[in-house]
C-alpha positions as semicolon CSV with decimal commas, in nm:
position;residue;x (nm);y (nm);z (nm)
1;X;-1,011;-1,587;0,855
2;X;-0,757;-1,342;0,915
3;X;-0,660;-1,097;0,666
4;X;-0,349;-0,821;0,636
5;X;-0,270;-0,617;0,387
6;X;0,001;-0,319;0,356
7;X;-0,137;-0,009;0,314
8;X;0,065;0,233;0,029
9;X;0,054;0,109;-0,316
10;X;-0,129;-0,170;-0,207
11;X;-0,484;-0,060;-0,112
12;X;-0,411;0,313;-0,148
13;X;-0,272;0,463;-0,497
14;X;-0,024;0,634;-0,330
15;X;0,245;0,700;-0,629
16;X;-0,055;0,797;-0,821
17;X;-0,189;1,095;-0,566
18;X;0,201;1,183;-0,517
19;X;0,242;1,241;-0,908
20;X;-0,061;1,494;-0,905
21;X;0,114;1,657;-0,607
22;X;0,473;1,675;-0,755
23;X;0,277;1,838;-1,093
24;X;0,127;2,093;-0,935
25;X;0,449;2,161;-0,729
26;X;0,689;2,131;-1,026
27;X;0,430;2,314;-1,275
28;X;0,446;1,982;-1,513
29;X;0,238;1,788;-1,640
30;X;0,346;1,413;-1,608
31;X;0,000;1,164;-1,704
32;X;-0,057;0,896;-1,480
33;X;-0,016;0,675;-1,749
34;X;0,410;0,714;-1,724
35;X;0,351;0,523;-1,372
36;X;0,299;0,224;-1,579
37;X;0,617;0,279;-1,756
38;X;0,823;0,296;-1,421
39;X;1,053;0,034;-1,285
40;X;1,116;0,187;-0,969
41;X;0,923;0,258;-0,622
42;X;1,007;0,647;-0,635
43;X;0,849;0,887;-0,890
44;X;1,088;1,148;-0,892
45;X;1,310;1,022;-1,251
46;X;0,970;1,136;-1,417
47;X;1,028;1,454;-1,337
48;X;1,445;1,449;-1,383
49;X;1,535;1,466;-1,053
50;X;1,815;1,316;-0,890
51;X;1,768;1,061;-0,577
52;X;1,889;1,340;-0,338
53;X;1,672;1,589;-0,474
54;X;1,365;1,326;-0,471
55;X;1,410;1,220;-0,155
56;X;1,425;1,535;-0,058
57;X;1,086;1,655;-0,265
58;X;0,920;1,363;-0,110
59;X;0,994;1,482;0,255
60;X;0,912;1,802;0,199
61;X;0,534;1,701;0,087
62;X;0,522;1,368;0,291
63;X;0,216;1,484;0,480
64;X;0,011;1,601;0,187
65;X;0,100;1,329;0,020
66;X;-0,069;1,066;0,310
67;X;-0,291;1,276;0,446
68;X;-0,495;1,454;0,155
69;X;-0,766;1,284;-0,062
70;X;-0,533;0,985;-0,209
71;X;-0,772;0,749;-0,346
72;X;-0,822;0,382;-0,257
73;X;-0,797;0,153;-0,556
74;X;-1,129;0,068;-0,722
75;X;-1,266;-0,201;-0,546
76;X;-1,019;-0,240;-0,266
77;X;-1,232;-0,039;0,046
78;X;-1,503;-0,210;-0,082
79;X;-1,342;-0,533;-0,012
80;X;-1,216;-0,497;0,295
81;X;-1,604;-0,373;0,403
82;X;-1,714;-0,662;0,262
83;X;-1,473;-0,916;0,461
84;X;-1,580;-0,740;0,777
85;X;-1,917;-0,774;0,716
86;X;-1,832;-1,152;0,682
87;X;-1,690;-1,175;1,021
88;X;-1,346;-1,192;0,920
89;X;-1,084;-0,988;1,092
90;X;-0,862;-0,740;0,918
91;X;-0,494;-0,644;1,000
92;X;-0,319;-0,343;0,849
93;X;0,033;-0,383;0,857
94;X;0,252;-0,047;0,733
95;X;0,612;0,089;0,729
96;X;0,476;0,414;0,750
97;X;0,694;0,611;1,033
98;X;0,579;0,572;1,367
99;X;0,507;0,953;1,388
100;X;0,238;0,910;1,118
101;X;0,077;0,595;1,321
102;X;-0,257;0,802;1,452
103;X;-0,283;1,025;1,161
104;X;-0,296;0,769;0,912
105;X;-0,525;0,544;1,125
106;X;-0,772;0,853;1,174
107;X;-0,734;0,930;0,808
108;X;-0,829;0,605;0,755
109;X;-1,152;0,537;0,928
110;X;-1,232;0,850;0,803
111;X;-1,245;0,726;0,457
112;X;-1,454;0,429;0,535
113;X;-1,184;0,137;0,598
114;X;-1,285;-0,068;0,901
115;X;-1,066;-0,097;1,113
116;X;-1,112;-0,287;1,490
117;X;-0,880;-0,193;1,804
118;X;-0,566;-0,406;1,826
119;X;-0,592;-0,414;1,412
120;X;-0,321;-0,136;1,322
121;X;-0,001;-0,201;1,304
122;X;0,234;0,087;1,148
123;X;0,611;0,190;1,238
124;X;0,819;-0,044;1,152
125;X;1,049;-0,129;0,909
126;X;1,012;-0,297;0,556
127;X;1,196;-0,622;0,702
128;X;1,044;-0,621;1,017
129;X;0,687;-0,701;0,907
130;X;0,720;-1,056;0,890
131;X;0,746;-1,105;1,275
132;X;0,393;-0,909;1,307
133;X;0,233;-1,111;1,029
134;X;0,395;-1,436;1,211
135;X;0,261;-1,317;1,569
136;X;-0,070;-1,253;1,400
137;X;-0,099;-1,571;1,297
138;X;-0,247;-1,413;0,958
139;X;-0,404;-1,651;0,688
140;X;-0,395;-1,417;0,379
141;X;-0,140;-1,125;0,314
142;X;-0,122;-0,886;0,085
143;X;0,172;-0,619;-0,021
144;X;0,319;-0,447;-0,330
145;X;0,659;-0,559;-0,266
146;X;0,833;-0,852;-0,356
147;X;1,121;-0,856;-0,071
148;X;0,826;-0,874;0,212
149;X;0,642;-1,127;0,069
150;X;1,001;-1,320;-0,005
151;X;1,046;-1,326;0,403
152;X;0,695;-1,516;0,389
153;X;0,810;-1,769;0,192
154;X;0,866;-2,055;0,434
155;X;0,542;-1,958;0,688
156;X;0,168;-2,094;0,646
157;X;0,018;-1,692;0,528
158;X;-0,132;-1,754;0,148
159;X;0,047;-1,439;-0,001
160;X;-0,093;-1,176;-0,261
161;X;0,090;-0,943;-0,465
162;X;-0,059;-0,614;-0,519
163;X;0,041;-0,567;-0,912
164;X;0,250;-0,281;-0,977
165;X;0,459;-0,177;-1,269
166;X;0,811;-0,184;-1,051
167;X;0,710;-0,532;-0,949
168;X;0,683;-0,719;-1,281
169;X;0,964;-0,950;-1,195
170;X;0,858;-1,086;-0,918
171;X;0,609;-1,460;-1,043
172;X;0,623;-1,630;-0,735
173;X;0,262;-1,551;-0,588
174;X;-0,038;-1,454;-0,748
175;X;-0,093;-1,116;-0,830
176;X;-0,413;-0,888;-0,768
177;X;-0,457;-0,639;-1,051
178;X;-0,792;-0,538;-0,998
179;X;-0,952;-0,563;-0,621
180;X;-1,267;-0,515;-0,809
181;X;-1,198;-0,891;-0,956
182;X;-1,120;-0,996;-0,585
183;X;-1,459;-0,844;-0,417
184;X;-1,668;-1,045;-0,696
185;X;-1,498;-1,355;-0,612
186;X;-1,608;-1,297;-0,256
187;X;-1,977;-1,259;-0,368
188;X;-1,981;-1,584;-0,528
């Protein structure tokens, strides 16, 4: 089978590693817990910022923020170890800039994901994913927002929706809120 899964928020706790960043930078001390209580992508309304002056925070620490010891989500790098191990193959498919493409791939396999040659797909834009998944003739996808999975809709890809609090609206596919849940499945 062929497997692809978005990388931020999906596999990675990326608004999660950010919010420990933007405390120590901000001197506050927002719990992870308000996360769960936020309707929106961006983090920075936790800390009373406006958009401009988020956007702008989040440039400024961009590459601390991908590149330092974000976590995976329990269960999720085990998974993906797991479906290799099984012979499957394993796409990552991000709208990371294109000038992050080889960091974040090294970054990566240095944290244990496999991930084959040809397998890494990264620089493109929100909307333009669904031409990759198409070419790739995926089987399973997985992502943590709604409007990607939407341009899915009408292909043959069995889509997953990573569960996050800013995506609570969104009940047309079936949600994965805990990979841990996912990797047992696999054993059975």
């Amino acid at each position: 089978m062929r497997f692809g899964f978005d990388i931020d928020d999906t596999l990675i706790d990326l608004r999660g590693h950010a919010l420990s960043i933007y405390n120590r930078k901000l001197k506050k001390e927002i719990e992870a817990s308000a996360l769960q209580q936020l309707n929106t992508l961006e983090i920075h309304s936790l800390y009373d910022l406006t958009d401009d002056e988020g956007f702008k925070m989040w440039n400024q620490h961009q590459e601390e923020i991908f590149f330092t010891n974000c976590k995976a989500f329990p269960g999720a790098l085990e998974l993906l170890q797991k479906l290799a191990a099984m012979g499957h193959e394993i796409f990552y498919i991000t709208a990371r800039d294109a000038d992050y493409c080889q960091q974040t791939k090294a970054w990566m396999k240095q944290f244990g994901f496999p991930i084959e040659e040809g397998h890494f797909f990264c620089g493109m834009k929100d909307h333009e994913k669904v031409n990759i998944i198409q070419d790739l003739q995926l089987d399973y996808y997985v992502d943590d927002k709604p409007q990607i999975l939407h341009t899915l809709k009408e292909t043959k890809v069995t889509c997953f929706l990573k569960d996050q609090s800013y995506n609570q609206e969104a009940c047309d596919w079936e949600r994965i809120k805990d990979w841990q849940v996912y990797l047992r499945n696999i054993d059975q």
